[in-house]
Short mmCIF file of C-alpha atoms in Angstrom, two decimals:
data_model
loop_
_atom_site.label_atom_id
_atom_site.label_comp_id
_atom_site.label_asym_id
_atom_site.label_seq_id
_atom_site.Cartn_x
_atom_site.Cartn_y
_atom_site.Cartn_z
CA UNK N 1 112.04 78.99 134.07
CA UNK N 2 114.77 78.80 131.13
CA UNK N 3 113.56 80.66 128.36
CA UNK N 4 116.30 80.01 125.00
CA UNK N 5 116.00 81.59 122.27
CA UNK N 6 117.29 80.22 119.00
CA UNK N 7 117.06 81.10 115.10
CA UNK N 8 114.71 78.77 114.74
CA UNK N 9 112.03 79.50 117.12
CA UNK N 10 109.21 82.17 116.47
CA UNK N 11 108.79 84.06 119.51
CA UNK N 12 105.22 85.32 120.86
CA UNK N 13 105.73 88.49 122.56
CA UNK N 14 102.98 87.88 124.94
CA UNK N 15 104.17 84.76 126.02
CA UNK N 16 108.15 86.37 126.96
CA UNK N 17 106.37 89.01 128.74
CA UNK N 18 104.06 86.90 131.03
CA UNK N 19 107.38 84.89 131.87
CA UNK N 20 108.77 87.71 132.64
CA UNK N 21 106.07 89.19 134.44
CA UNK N 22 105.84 85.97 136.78
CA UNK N 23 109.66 86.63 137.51
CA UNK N 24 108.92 90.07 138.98
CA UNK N 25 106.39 88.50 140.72
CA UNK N 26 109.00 86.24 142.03
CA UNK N 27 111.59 88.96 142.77
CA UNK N 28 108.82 90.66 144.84
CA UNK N 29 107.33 87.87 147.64
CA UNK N 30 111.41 86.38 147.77
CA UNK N 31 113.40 89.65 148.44
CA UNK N 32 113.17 91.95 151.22
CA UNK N 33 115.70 94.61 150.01
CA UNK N 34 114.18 97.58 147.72
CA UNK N 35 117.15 98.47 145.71
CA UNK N 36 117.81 95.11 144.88
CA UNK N 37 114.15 94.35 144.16
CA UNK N 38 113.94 97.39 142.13
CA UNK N 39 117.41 96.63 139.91
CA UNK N 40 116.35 93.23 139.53
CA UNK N 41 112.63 94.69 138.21
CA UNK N 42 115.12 96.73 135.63
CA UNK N 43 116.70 94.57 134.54
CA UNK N 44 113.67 92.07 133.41
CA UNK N 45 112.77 94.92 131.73
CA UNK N 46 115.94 95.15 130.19
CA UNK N 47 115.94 91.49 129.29
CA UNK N 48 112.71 91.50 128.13
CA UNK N 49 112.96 94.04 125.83
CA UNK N 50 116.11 92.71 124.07
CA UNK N 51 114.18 89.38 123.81
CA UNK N 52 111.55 91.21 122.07
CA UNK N 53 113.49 92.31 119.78
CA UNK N 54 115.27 89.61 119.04
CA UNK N 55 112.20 87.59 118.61
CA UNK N 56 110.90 90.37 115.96
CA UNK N 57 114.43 90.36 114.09
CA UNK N 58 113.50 86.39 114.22
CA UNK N 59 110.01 86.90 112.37
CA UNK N 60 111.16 87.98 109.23
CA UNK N 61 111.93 91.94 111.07
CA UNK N 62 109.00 93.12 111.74
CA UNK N 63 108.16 95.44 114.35
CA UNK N 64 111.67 96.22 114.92
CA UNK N 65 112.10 98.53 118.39
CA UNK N 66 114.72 100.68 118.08
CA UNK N 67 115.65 103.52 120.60
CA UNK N 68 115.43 106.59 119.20
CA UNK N 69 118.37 109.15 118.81
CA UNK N 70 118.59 112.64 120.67
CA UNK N 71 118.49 115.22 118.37
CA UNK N 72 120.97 118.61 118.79
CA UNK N 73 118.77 120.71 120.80
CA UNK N 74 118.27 117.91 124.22
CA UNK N 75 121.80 118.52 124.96
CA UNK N 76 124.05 121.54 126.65
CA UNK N 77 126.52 123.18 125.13
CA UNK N 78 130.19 122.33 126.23
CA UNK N 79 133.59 124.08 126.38
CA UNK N 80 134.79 120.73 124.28
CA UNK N 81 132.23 121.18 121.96
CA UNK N 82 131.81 125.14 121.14
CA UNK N 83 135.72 125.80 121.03
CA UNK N 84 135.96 123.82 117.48
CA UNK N 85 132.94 125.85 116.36
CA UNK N 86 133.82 129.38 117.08
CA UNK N 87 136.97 128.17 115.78
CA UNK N 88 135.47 127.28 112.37
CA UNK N 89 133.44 130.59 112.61
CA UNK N 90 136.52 132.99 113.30
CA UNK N 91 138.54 131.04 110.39
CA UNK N 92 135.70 131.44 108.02
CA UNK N 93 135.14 135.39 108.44
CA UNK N 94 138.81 135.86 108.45
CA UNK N 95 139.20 133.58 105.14
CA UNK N 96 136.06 135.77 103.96
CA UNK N 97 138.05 138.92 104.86
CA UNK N 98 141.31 138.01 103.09
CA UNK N 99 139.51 136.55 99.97
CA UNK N 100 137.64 140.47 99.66
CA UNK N 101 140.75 142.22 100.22
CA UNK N 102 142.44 140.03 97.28
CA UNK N 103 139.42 140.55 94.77
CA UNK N 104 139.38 144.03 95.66
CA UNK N 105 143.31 144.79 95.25
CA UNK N 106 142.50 142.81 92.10
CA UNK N 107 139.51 144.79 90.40
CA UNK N 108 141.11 148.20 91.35
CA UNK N 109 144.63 147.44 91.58
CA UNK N 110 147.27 148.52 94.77
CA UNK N 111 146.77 152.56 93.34
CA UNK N 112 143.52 152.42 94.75
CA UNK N 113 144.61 152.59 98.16
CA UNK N 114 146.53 156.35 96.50
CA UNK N 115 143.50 157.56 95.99
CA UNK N 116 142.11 160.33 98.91
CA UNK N 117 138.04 159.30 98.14
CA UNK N 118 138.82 155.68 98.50
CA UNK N 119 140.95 155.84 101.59
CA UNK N 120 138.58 158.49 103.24
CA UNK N 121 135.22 156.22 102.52
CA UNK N 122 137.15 152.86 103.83
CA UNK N 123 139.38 154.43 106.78
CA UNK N 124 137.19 157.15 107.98
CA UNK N 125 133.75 156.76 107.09
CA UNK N 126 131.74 155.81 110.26
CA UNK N 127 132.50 154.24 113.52
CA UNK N 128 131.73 151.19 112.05
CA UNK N 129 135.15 150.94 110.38
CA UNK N 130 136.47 150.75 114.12
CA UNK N 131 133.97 148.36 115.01
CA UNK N 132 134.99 145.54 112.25
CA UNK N 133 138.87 146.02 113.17
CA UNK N 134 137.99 145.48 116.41
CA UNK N 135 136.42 142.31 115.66
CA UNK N 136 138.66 141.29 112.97
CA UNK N 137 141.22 141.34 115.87
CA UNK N 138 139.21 139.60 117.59
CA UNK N 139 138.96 136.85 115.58
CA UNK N 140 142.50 136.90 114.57
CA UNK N 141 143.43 136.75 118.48
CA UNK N 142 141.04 133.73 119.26
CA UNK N 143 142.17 131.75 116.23
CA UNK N 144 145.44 131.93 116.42
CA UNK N 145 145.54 131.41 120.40
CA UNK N 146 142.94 128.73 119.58
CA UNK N 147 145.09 126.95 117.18
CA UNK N 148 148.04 127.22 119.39
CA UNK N 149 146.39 125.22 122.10
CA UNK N 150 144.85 122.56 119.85
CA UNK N 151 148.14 121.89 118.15
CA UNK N 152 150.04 122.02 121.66
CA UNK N 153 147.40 119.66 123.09
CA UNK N 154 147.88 117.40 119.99
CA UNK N 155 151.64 117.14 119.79
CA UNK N 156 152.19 116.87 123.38
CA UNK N 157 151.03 114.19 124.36
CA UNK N 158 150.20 113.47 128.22
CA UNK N 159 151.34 117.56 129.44
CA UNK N 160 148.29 119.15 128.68
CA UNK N 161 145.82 116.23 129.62
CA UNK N 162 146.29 117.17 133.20
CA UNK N 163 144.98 120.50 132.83
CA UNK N 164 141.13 121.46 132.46
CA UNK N 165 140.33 123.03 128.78
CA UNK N 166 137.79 125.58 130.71
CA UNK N 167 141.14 127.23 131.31
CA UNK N 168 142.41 128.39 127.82
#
């Protein structure tokens, strides 16, 4: 059975699906093999489907099926993908940082940094003082290594396509 479809032609959908229904009842009594049997099932399917939907674009789009698309939270998070992110992160705080230490140098001037209150409550407050250099180096560290390898990866060419990015 030939079944064409043209622009033409309104399609029943219950009439492609008992033709190809009667093909997988074909592919069943004529071949022995199961993997065969079973790709050949798939693809009716397949081939059904499509006509199905071409057959509802035909009749003036209506009950168009569409797959629909994976959101964020189906899929695992990759070395390719989280690099660029933390990336963005690290750039932001430091960005954040400098812009504070700017409007602060320019609200109280460079004398402020003269002054024993000012450099005892920013220098040697808490631990917490520690803590933010520490990150701050941190993210200074991974950008800058970070941006190394992207631009080394970019400019080289076929070097550093050998080489796994799990290893930076």
């Amino acid at each position: 059975m030939k079944l064409k479809v043209t622009d033409n032609q309104q399609l029943d959908n219950k009439e492609i699906i008992k033709v190809f229904n009667n093909i997988k009842i074909s592919f069943n009594e004529t071949i022995k093999n199961e993997e065969k049997k079973e790709f050949l099932i798939t693809l009716s399917d397949f081939v059904c489907n499509d006509l199905i939907r071409r057959g509802n674009l035909i009749n003036n789009r209506k009950n168009i099926l569409r797959p629909l698309s994976p959101h964020l939270p189906i899929y695992k998070p990759q070395l390719t993908s989280t690099f660029p992110i933390y990336h963005r992160i690290s750039g932001a705080f430091l960005a954040t940082l400098v812009l504070f230490f700017y409007l602060l140098c320019l609200k109280i001037g460079l004398i402020c940094f003269t002054y024993e209150n000012f450099y005892q409550f920013f220098f040697f407050s808490s631990k917490l003082i520690l803590i933010s250099v520490g990150i701050t180096a941190l993210a200074l560290s991974y950008h800058l290594y970070n941006g190394v390898r992207h631009l080394l990866t970019d400019f080289s060419g076929f070097i550093f396509q050998c080489f796994r990015i799990g290893r930076s």
